[in-house]
Amino acid sequence: MFKQFILISILAVGFVGCSDDSVNVEDLKAIGGAKYGGTFRFMSSEKIETLIPLQATTLYTQRITSQIFDPILRLDASGSNVIPSIAESFSVSSDGKSYTLNIRKGVYFHPDECLDGEGRELTADDVKFTLDMSCSGLKINEVSFMLNDRVVGASAFNKATKKQFKAGGVSGIKVLGRYKVQIDLNEAFAGFDKLLTYTGFGIFPKEAYDFYKDEVKKHPVGTGPFMLEEFSDKGIKLKRNPNYWAKDQFGNQLPFLAGIDLSYTKNKRSELIAFRERQIDLVLEIPTDEVDNILGSLQEAQEGKTVKHKVDSKQSFSVTFLGMSQRNPIFKDVRVRQALNHAIDRRSLVNHTLQGEGYPVLNGFIPNTEFFPANRVKGPDYNVAKANALLAQAGFPNGQGFPVMVIYVSGNKDAANHLLAKGIAKQLKENLGIVATVELINFEKRNDYVKSGKANLWVSGWIADYPDGESFLSIFYGKYANLDSEFMNPFKYKNAKFDDLYVRLNKEQNSEKRTDIMVECDQKIVDDAVVIPLTNDDFITMINSRIRNFKTNSLENLDFSNIFIKEPKGSE
């Protein structure tokens, strides 16, 4: 017996054929106050190296790939509720182990050389191919951890495809018709519909992979609201997809923008200056202590010399932490890990080191949100005496004999994470006698060091891939400790009790019982001091007032399909 879920969306969708690419976007008319045309401009502090969802494992990359590719399902503007996308509805079997997706008709891939210069309709075969690729062991795929332990046959397919893709795909992913796909799970997983909103499952055609092979990362072929126009060392330019399938609540075909222009910034100050000079429309991750200085004085605002803008703040479903690699025998000792946890004054890091930016993590690893009651988890207290006693028990009284450590951190100089690393090094020296240096490197190198085991200590962050606390717990699962991964259990943590709890969590269907198990999992991570949770923060954005209908959520996703440009009254 199947329970049917009909997803209700604000999007009014109709069949979209091949429209005329030569039509000037500026000439299109919209109703309801919206306006077509214009280019939306923003910056990234990290260079984007790939444009294929299978490798979009960072927010920086996902914010571009999610404009080019459509996921199977998506989240609404709040980031909490599942709504239609490529699947317009789905049903779940009574035992919770089988999901049937009803694929939307009239969705077309972007015209591309691999499709003979034209687009073609997306079908269930494309959904299966994308999910098969997402389970594969191919080097190009970096998201297999999301499905391999959940989907029937996925793990076996992963092992069989280390060198090449194999026909037939995953046995638990079946095409039931031109517009119907069935996914069979090993065990019921209450959050599977939310998992299917993950941007890494953006649908792309087999022809693209066959034609471009590993270079498909530079030739994205999706069905999303925007298409690739330019991909260079200077940045990325996207152009409007005139054949996009979605419409807004007034019947206007999306998207409104003519294009998106992403460029790279060396530091936050130059980004803010670019915003002030109207060279970009959006600033992400704002250091509030610099905003007033960069945007100008009150007098300048009164004289109309500053940019008319809006600041939006959402609690971010993310955590910044200090990672410790148990590849190093020193960090295999739980007393050492506990000592470091008790020696870090998180309140001081936020109040003094970061000048009030963010919130100290005083509970567990999972942030406190509507999805998880973090206050039920007892975090490590700041206790220098306890920390020194533990370190002495481990054989390093007053830090004697403890090797000099390097804390690796990526990003710009004196950005939040860099300041955190320096603050941690200072506290470790003052409180434990441990000497740690800080090395600032680029994001890619930091990840390589973590993946290879060169990094014993590193500052990093984790944000949920979908709105469920399980997304945080998955990175501690012992089965992933054998992977050479910078994301999945890079700590090399193995604990039978935690693994048992994690498996039970994935099987549990009752929401209250799931929460109880999550709390127990998180408490185990704290008790074993696997990592040092440091801060939570808000997702703060500053946007030019000419950009309308811009919305953010706790997952820090950005959807540009609905925004439009309309100059405020009285602007230059």
XYZ file of C-alpha atoms in Angstrom:
572
model
C 0.000 0.000 0.000
C 1.474 3.358 -1.033
C 0.911 6.646 0.729
C 0.705 9.411 -1.860
C 2.348 12.813 -1.366
C 1.143 15.541 -3.704
C 3.564 18.427 -3.413
C 2.062 21.897 -3.575
C 4.249 24.616 -5.023
C 3.897 28.330 -5.665
C 5.111 27.649 -9.168
C 2.494 27.560 -11.886
C 4.015 25.290 -14.505
C 3.063 24.857 -18.099
C 4.577 23.097 -21.095
C 7.466 25.097 -22.474
C 8.605 24.387 -25.978
C 11.633 25.743 -27.764
C 11.377 29.506 -27.501
C 13.268 32.014 -29.625
C 16.700 32.681 -28.098
C 16.947 35.869 -30.167
C 14.185 37.581 -28.167
C 15.566 40.484 -26.150
C 14.924 39.713 -22.473
C 14.429 43.417 -21.797
C 11.441 43.399 -24.173
C 9.572 40.699 -22.223
C 6.691 41.936 -20.075
C 5.840 40.621 -16.616
C 2.748 41.091 -14.488
C 2.535 41.455 -10.722
C 5.225 44.121 -10.459
C 8.150 42.027 -11.658
C 10.510 43.051 -14.460
C 12.640 41.106 -16.927
C 16.274 41.800 -17.725
C 19.464 42.913 -16.033
C 22.504 41.094 -14.674
C 22.843 40.083 -11.041
C 26.435 40.438 -9.787
C 28.161 38.986 -6.736
C 31.543 37.689 -5.568
C 33.107 34.560 -4.113
C 36.151 34.374 -1.864
C 36.894 30.855 -3.127
C 37.598 29.954 -6.728
C 35.127 27.501 -8.266
C 36.888 24.655 -10.069
C 33.963 22.493 -11.172
C 30.415 22.993 -12.424
C 29.100 19.452 -12.086
C 26.772 18.714 -9.127
C 28.594 15.459 -8.355
C 31.550 17.565 -7.225
C 29.665 20.503 -5.729
C 30.615 19.806 -2.123
C 31.054 23.428 -1.014
C 28.553 26.253 -0.672
C 30.581 28.372 -3.085
C 30.173 25.799 -5.858
C 26.588 24.886 -4.994
C 25.480 28.498 -5.279
C 26.352 28.331 -8.991
C 25.515 24.725 -9.882
C 22.067 25.076 -8.299
C 21.276 27.779 -10.870
C 22.249 25.464 -13.761
C 20.823 22.152 -12.576
C 17.464 21.219 -11.080
C 17.339 18.804 -8.118
C 14.839 15.968 -7.874
C 12.945 17.813 -5.130
C 13.644 21.207 -3.611
C 13.091 23.165 -0.433
C 10.784 26.147 -0.193
C 12.032 29.652 0.637
C 12.082 28.831 4.366
C 14.421 25.886 3.802
C 12.134 23.632 5.838
C 9.498 22.171 3.519
C 9.905 19.898 0.512
C 8.285 21.142 -2.707
C 8.280 19.920 -6.337
C 11.117 20.203 -8.783
C 11.982 17.542 -11.366
C 9.676 15.224 -9.425
C 6.245 16.852 -9.278
C 5.048 14.323 -6.676
C 6.163 11.142 -4.954
C 4.724 8.208 -3.010
C 6.151 6.064 -0.223
C 5.400 2.414 0.475
C 3.763 1.492 3.778
C 7.050 0.065 5.110
C 8.899 3.268 4.164
C 11.429 1.379 2.032
C 10.295 2.345 -1.459
C 9.875 5.799 -3.013
C 8.181 6.299 -6.367
C 8.892 9.593 -8.131
C 6.550 11.052 -10.719
C 8.762 13.005 -13.105
C 7.566 16.310 -14.495
C 6.785 16.425 -18.204
C 7.966 19.216 -20.498
C 11.370 19.826 -18.866
C 14.193 20.365 -21.376
C 17.963 20.202 -21.108
C 19.959 23.224 -22.219
C 21.032 23.135 -25.874
C 24.550 21.711 -26.107
C 26.976 20.130 -28.543
C 26.524 16.773 -26.808
C 22.831 16.978 -27.732
C 23.540 17.958 -31.363
C 23.284 21.625 -30.468
C 19.723 21.314 -29.227
C 17.940 20.463 -26.017
C 15.810 17.407 -25.384
C 13.149 16.448 -22.882
C 14.259 15.100 -19.519
C 12.861 11.634 -18.721
C 13.011 9.037 -15.971
C 16.113 7.563 -17.639
C 17.986 10.805 -16.888
C 16.953 10.709 -13.246
C 18.140 7.119 -12.948
C 21.428 7.890 -14.727
C 22.135 10.831 -12.417
C 21.374 8.794 -9.300
C 23.445 5.883 -10.631
C 26.355 8.278 -11.173
C 25.809 9.640 -7.648
C 26.327 6.124 -6.295
C 29.285 5.238 -8.516
C 32.908 4.802 -7.486
C 34.141 7.042 -10.290
C 36.668 9.714 -9.379
C 34.352 12.409 -10.708
C 31.740 11.512 -8.086
C 32.183 13.019 -4.609
C 28.653 12.532 -3.255
C 28.360 8.732 -3.064
C 28.267 8.843 0.734
C 24.761 10.311 0.520
C 23.205 7.200 -1.038
C 25.486 4.178 -0.848
C 24.390 2.909 2.554
C 20.751 3.685 1.889
C 19.809 2.504 -1.605
C 19.560 -1.193 -2.470
C 22.543 -2.232 -4.587
C 24.279 1.147 -4.350
C 27.276 -0.065 -2.357
C 27.899 -2.974 -4.742
C 27.609 -0.656 -7.750
C 30.083 1.748 -6.144
C 32.668 -1.020 -5.786
C 32.081 -2.226 -9.362
C 32.543 1.223 -10.925
C 35.888 2.395 -9.607
C 37.280 2.598 -13.147
C 34.274 2.904 -15.453
C 30.520 3.302 -15.402
C 28.577 0.075 -15.920
C 25.331 -0.375 -17.804
C 22.279 -1.315 -15.782
C 23.205 0.965 -12.913
C 22.050 0.480 -9.325
C 19.603 -2.403 -8.865
C 17.502 -0.439 -6.369
C 16.878 2.439 -8.800
C 14.325 1.431 -11.428
C 12.641 3.138 -14.359
C 8.945 2.245 -14.319
C 7.990 4.355 -17.306
C 9.010 7.432 -19.251
C 8.104 9.639 -16.270
C 8.329 7.316 -13.265
C 11.268 6.167 -11.119
C 11.301 3.860 -8.097
C 14.018 3.948 -5.435
C 14.264 1.010 -3.027
C 15.988 1.544 0.321
C 17.821 -0.972 2.494
C 16.010 0.435 5.500
C 13.268 3.011 5.894
C 14.711 6.523 6.294
C 12.288 9.212 7.455
C 14.317 12.026 5.945
C 14.766 10.570 2.466
C 12.504 13.124 0.767
C 14.627 15.901 2.296
C 17.776 14.128 1.149
C 16.468 14.209 -2.435
C 16.575 18.023 -2.291
C 20.391 17.841 -2.159
C 21.898 19.959 -4.940
C 24.495 17.261 -5.640
C 21.744 15.256 -7.319
C 21.155 17.899 -9.997
C 19.925 16.049 -13.102
C 22.163 15.873 -16.178
C 22.020 13.707 -19.328
C 24.160 10.640 -20.066
C 25.105 12.208 -23.384
C 27.010 14.925 -21.534
C 29.146 12.413 -19.641
C 29.700 10.221 -22.708
C 30.709 13.240 -24.785
C 32.847 15.198 -22.300
C 33.928 12.430 -19.879
C 35.758 13.937 -16.890
C 35.726 17.348 -18.576
C 31.969 17.474 -18.049
C 32.818 19.565 -14.992
C 33.587 22.411 -17.405
C 30.580 21.760 -19.643
C 27.472 21.744 -17.440
C 24.289 20.620 -19.184
C 21.281 20.978 -16.920
C 17.650 22.021 -16.980
C 17.958 24.922 -14.538
C 16.959 28.576 -14.951
C 20.429 29.618 -16.159
C 22.989 28.269 -18.625
C 26.764 28.641 -18.718
C 28.055 31.502 -20.833
C 31.660 31.855 -19.638
C 33.913 29.932 -17.231
C 37.356 31.454 -16.661
C 39.929 32.270 -14.002
C 38.253 35.650 -13.590
C 34.845 34.271 -12.781
C 31.656 32.716 -14.140
C 28.932 34.203 -16.310
C 25.500 32.600 -16.646
C 22.744 33.548 -19.071
C 18.999 33.124 -18.908
C 17.492 29.815 -20.006
C 14.620 30.929 -22.284
C 13.089 27.444 -22.152
C 12.921 27.066 -18.389
C 9.884 25.095 -17.255
C 8.830 27.060 -14.164
C 6.521 30.049 -13.774
C 5.815 32.240 -10.773
C 2.453 32.654 -9.032
C 1.385 35.242 -11.615
C 2.176 33.011 -14.591
C 5.407 34.810 -15.522
C 7.968 32.462 -17.016
C 11.106 32.296 -14.885
C 13.793 33.466 -14.578
C 13.508 37.246 -14.772
C 17.236 37.993 -14.904
C 19.122 38.141 -18.190
C 22.219 36.810 -16.488
C 24.393 36.235 -13.425
C 27.984 37.427 -13.092
C 30.235 35.888 -10.423
C 33.733 37.301 -9.876
C 36.406 36.550 -7.288
C 37.528 38.689 -4.374
C 40.793 38.623 -2.447
C 39.297 39.923 0.781
C 36.055 41.121 2.323
C 37.092 44.761 2.279
C 37.472 44.823 -1.500
C 34.104 43.087 -1.807
C 32.428 45.737 0.347
C 34.081 48.498 -1.661
C 32.768 46.889 -4.856
C 29.305 46.906 -3.297
C 29.609 50.564 -2.347
C 30.667 51.429 -5.892
C 27.682 49.461 -7.249
C 29.894 46.940 -9.036
C 28.123 44.047 -7.281
C 24.623 43.606 -5.858
C 25.192 41.193 -2.979
C 27.618 40.698 -0.103
C 27.661 37.423 1.806
C 29.118 36.735 5.273
C 29.284 40.346 6.378
C 31.781 41.477 9.037
C 29.503 43.963 10.776
C 32.400 45.989 12.204
C 33.395 47.034 8.668
C 29.999 47.775 7.143
C 29.585 51.299 8.508
C 33.102 52.301 7.491
C 32.778 50.977 3.970
C 29.251 52.127 3.186
C 29.821 55.662 4.435
C 28.595 57.994 7.106
C 25.075 59.021 8.081
C 25.650 62.376 6.394
C 26.606 60.644 3.142
C 23.458 58.526 3.391
C 21.342 61.652 3.905
C 22.963 63.190 0.827
C 22.102 60.099 -1.215
C 25.740 59.090 -1.727
C 25.481 55.619 -0.189
C 24.003 52.522 -1.757
C 20.378 51.886 -0.924
C 20.471 48.413 0.519
C 18.831 45.846 2.779
C 20.456 43.569 5.341
C 18.945 40.135 5.931
C 19.841 37.763 8.751
C 18.903 34.099 9.198
C 20.143 31.665 11.804
C 22.526 29.398 9.915
C 22.231 25.628 10.248
C 26.022 25.370 10.425
C 28.920 24.970 12.841
C 32.583 25.979 12.782
C 34.947 23.551 14.478
C 38.548 22.560 15.110
C 39.180 19.130 13.624
C 41.602 16.632 15.183
C 42.923 13.706 13.147
C 43.127 10.392 14.958
C 45.651 9.275 12.364
C 48.049 10.967 14.773
C 48.505 8.651 17.792
C 48.366 11.644 20.142
C 44.768 12.351 19.154
C 43.777 8.718 19.528
C 43.947 9.365 23.258
C 40.530 10.644 24.321
C 42.133 12.427 27.291
C 44.129 14.645 24.926
C 41.046 15.475 22.901
C 39.055 16.191 26.051
C 41.870 18.374 27.418
C 41.818 20.552 24.310
C 38.038 20.822 24.470
C 38.089 21.994 28.095
C 40.974 24.412 27.437
C 39.152 26.427 24.768
C 37.173 29.427 26.018
C 34.554 29.712 23.290
C 32.896 32.768 24.819
C 36.201 34.642 24.724
C 36.779 33.599 21.117
C 33.445 35.130 20.136
C 33.466 38.196 22.388
C 37.105 39.202 22.000
C 38.789 37.371 19.129
C 35.819 37.769 16.759
C 34.557 41.006 18.319
C 31.079 39.622 18.894
C 30.670 37.836 15.564
C 28.726 34.586 15.944
C 27.712 32.552 18.978
C 29.843 30.250 21.151
C 28.931 26.560 20.869
C 28.211 25.473 24.429
C 26.315 22.251 23.707
C 26.952 19.645 21.033
C 27.930 19.584 17.378
C 24.437 19.964 15.891
C 23.251 23.607 15.972
C 20.125 24.552 17.865
C 17.333 25.083 15.318
C 13.737 24.084 14.757
C 15.166 20.746 13.583
C 17.150 19.959 16.753
C 17.004 20.846 20.501
C 20.717 21.430 21.178
C 20.001 22.454 24.778
C 19.442 18.769 25.577
C 23.130 18.061 24.906
C 25.660 18.868 27.663
C 28.738 20.419 26.101
C 32.276 20.573 27.536
C 32.747 23.318 30.112
C 35.674 25.720 29.996
C 37.835 24.332 32.785
C 41.602 24.876 32.595
C 42.328 22.840 35.728
C 40.430 19.836 34.359
C 42.153 20.271 30.986
C 45.627 20.222 32.569
C 44.791 17.207 34.707
C 43.659 15.279 31.619
C 46.750 16.313 29.655
C 49.001 15.221 32.537
C 47.219 11.855 32.689
C 47.937 11.470 28.987
C 51.661 12.007 29.649
C 52.062 15.703 28.816
C 52.165 17.641 32.132
C 52.037 21.383 31.428
C 52.359 20.542 27.749
C 55.846 19.034 28.189
C 56.697 16.643 25.367
C 53.687 17.658 23.316
C 54.880 18.223 19.738
C 54.484 21.582 18.037
C 51.285 21.486 16.002
C 50.171 23.362 12.891
C 46.571 24.578 12.665
C 45.632 24.749 8.995
C 42.965 27.221 7.947
C 41.701 28.442 4.585
C 40.310 31.795 3.508
C 41.461 35.380 3.595
C 43.910 36.831 6.079
C 42.191 37.927 9.317
C 38.845 36.579 8.161
C 36.785 34.922 10.911
C 38.306 31.443 10.584
C 41.844 32.820 10.478
C 41.183 34.855 13.622
C 39.689 31.782 15.289
C 42.782 29.702 14.499
C 45.065 32.379 15.962
C 42.832 32.683 19.030
C 42.902 28.910 19.560
C 46.695 28.808 19.253
C 46.962 31.564 21.872
C 44.654 29.758 24.313
C 46.413 26.410 23.865
C 49.735 28.071 24.735
C 48.389 30.008 27.715
C 46.192 27.276 29.164
C 48.041 24.040 28.341
C 51.570 24.989 27.338
C 50.956 23.534 23.868
C 52.648 25.364 21.013
C 50.617 25.604 17.801
C 51.354 27.670 14.724
C 48.751 28.833 12.224
C 49.174 28.303 8.498
C 46.824 30.102 6.129
C 46.369 28.195 2.868
C 43.793 28.067 0.105
C 40.640 25.973 0.410
C 41.755 23.283 -2.025
C 45.118 22.764 -0.313
C 43.490 22.685 3.125
C 41.153 19.939 1.917
C 44.064 18.010 0.383
C 45.966 18.172 3.680
C 42.952 16.901 5.604
C 42.284 14.167 3.055
C 45.898 12.962 2.997
C 46.344 13.099 6.758
C 48.988 15.835 6.683
C 46.703 18.051 8.766
C 46.470 17.051 12.427
C 44.542 20.185 13.378
C 42.400 22.312 11.095
C 39.617 24.868 11.289
C 36.614 24.008 9.156
C 32.853 24.263 9.035
C 29.881 22.068 8.250
C 26.459 23.112 7.046
C 23.559 20.734 6.607
C 23.037 19.352 3.105
C 19.340 19.078 3.938
C 17.202 20.177 6.923
C 17.825 17.286 9.289
C 20.268 16.880 12.194
C 21.328 13.551 10.669
C 23.296 15.523 8.086
C 25.707 16.546 10.871
C 25.989 13.106 12.428
C 26.775 11.319 9.174
C 30.323 12.682 9.067
C 31.211 10.710 12.234
C 29.979 7.318 11.030
C 32.739 4.740 11.513
C 32.163 3.166 8.104
C 33.504 6.343 6.510
C 36.718 6.304 8.563
C 38.364 4.143 5.895
C 37.715 6.730 3.202
C 40.342 9.255 2.146
C 37.884 12.115 2.407
C 38.120 15.700 3.564
C 34.397 15.676 4.360
C 33.247 12.248 5.567
C 34.854 11.305 8.884
C 38.215 12.982 8.256
C 38.758 12.582 12.039
C 39.051 8.777 11.591
C 36.706 8.273 14.523
C 35.441 4.746 15.161
C 33.093 3.918 17.992
C 30.745 0.933 18.032
C 28.181 2.604 20.287
C 27.956 5.693 18.115
C 27.676 3.604 14.947
C 24.878 1.547 16.492
C 23.005 4.699 17.473
C 23.500 6.177 14.008
C 22.135 3.068 12.302
C 19.130 3.078 14.653
C 18.550 6.750 13.858
C 18.313 6.054 10.142
C 15.796 3.268 10.708
C 13.574 5.121 13.166
C 10.350 6.520 11.684
C 8.892 8.184 14.776
C 10.030 11.830 14.853
C 10.217 12.095 18.661
C 12.230 8.897 18.958
C 14.517 10.096 16.125
C 15.187 13.291 18.067
C 16.002 11.290 21.204
C 18.515 9.191 19.266
C 20.033 12.306 17.670
C 20.554 13.805 21.114
C 22.235 10.601 22.278
C 24.474 10.567 19.183
C 25.479 14.179 19.683
C 26.210 13.588 23.377
C 28.476 10.693 22.419
C 30.436 12.966 20.075
C 30.852 15.473 22.926
C 31.843 12.829 25.485
C 34.415 11.342 23.112
C 35.630 14.866 22.200
C 35.828 13.889 18.542
C 36.041 17.523 17.431
C 36.084 20.914 19.107
C 32.871 22.745 18.148
C 33.602 26.473 18.242
C 30.950 28.797 16.896
C 27.586 29.066 15.219
C 26.667 32.150 13.273
C 23.966 33.909 11.360
C 23.774 33.943 7.582
C 23.894 37.696 7.027
C 23.538 39.169 3.573
C 23.551 42.720 2.314
C 21.810 43.346 -0.985
C 21.282 46.342 -3.203
C 17.680 47.558 -2.933
C 17.307 47.268 -6.697
C 17.262 43.472 -6.272
C 13.721 42.348 -5.504
C 12.277 39.113 -4.133
C 15.650 37.986 -2.726
C 15.247 35.387 0.047
C 17.623 33.373 2.203
C 17.279 30.409 4.567
C 19.158 28.595 7.329
C 20.855 26.255 4.835
C 22.381 29.319 3.100
C 20.955 28.220 -0.248
C 20.540 30.905 -2.895
C 17.832 30.701 -5.543
C 18.108 33.354 -8.244
C 15.244 32.078 -10.389
C 12.658 34.382 -8.788
C 14.624 37.583 -8.198
C 14.369 40.599 -10.488
C 15.927 44.027 -10.815
C 13.916 47.160 -10.293
C 15.587 50.441 -9.402
C 14.163 52.047 -6.234
C 12.351 55.341 -6.644
C 14.638 58.318 -6.490
C 17.761 56.290 -7.304
C 20.340 57.429 -9.747
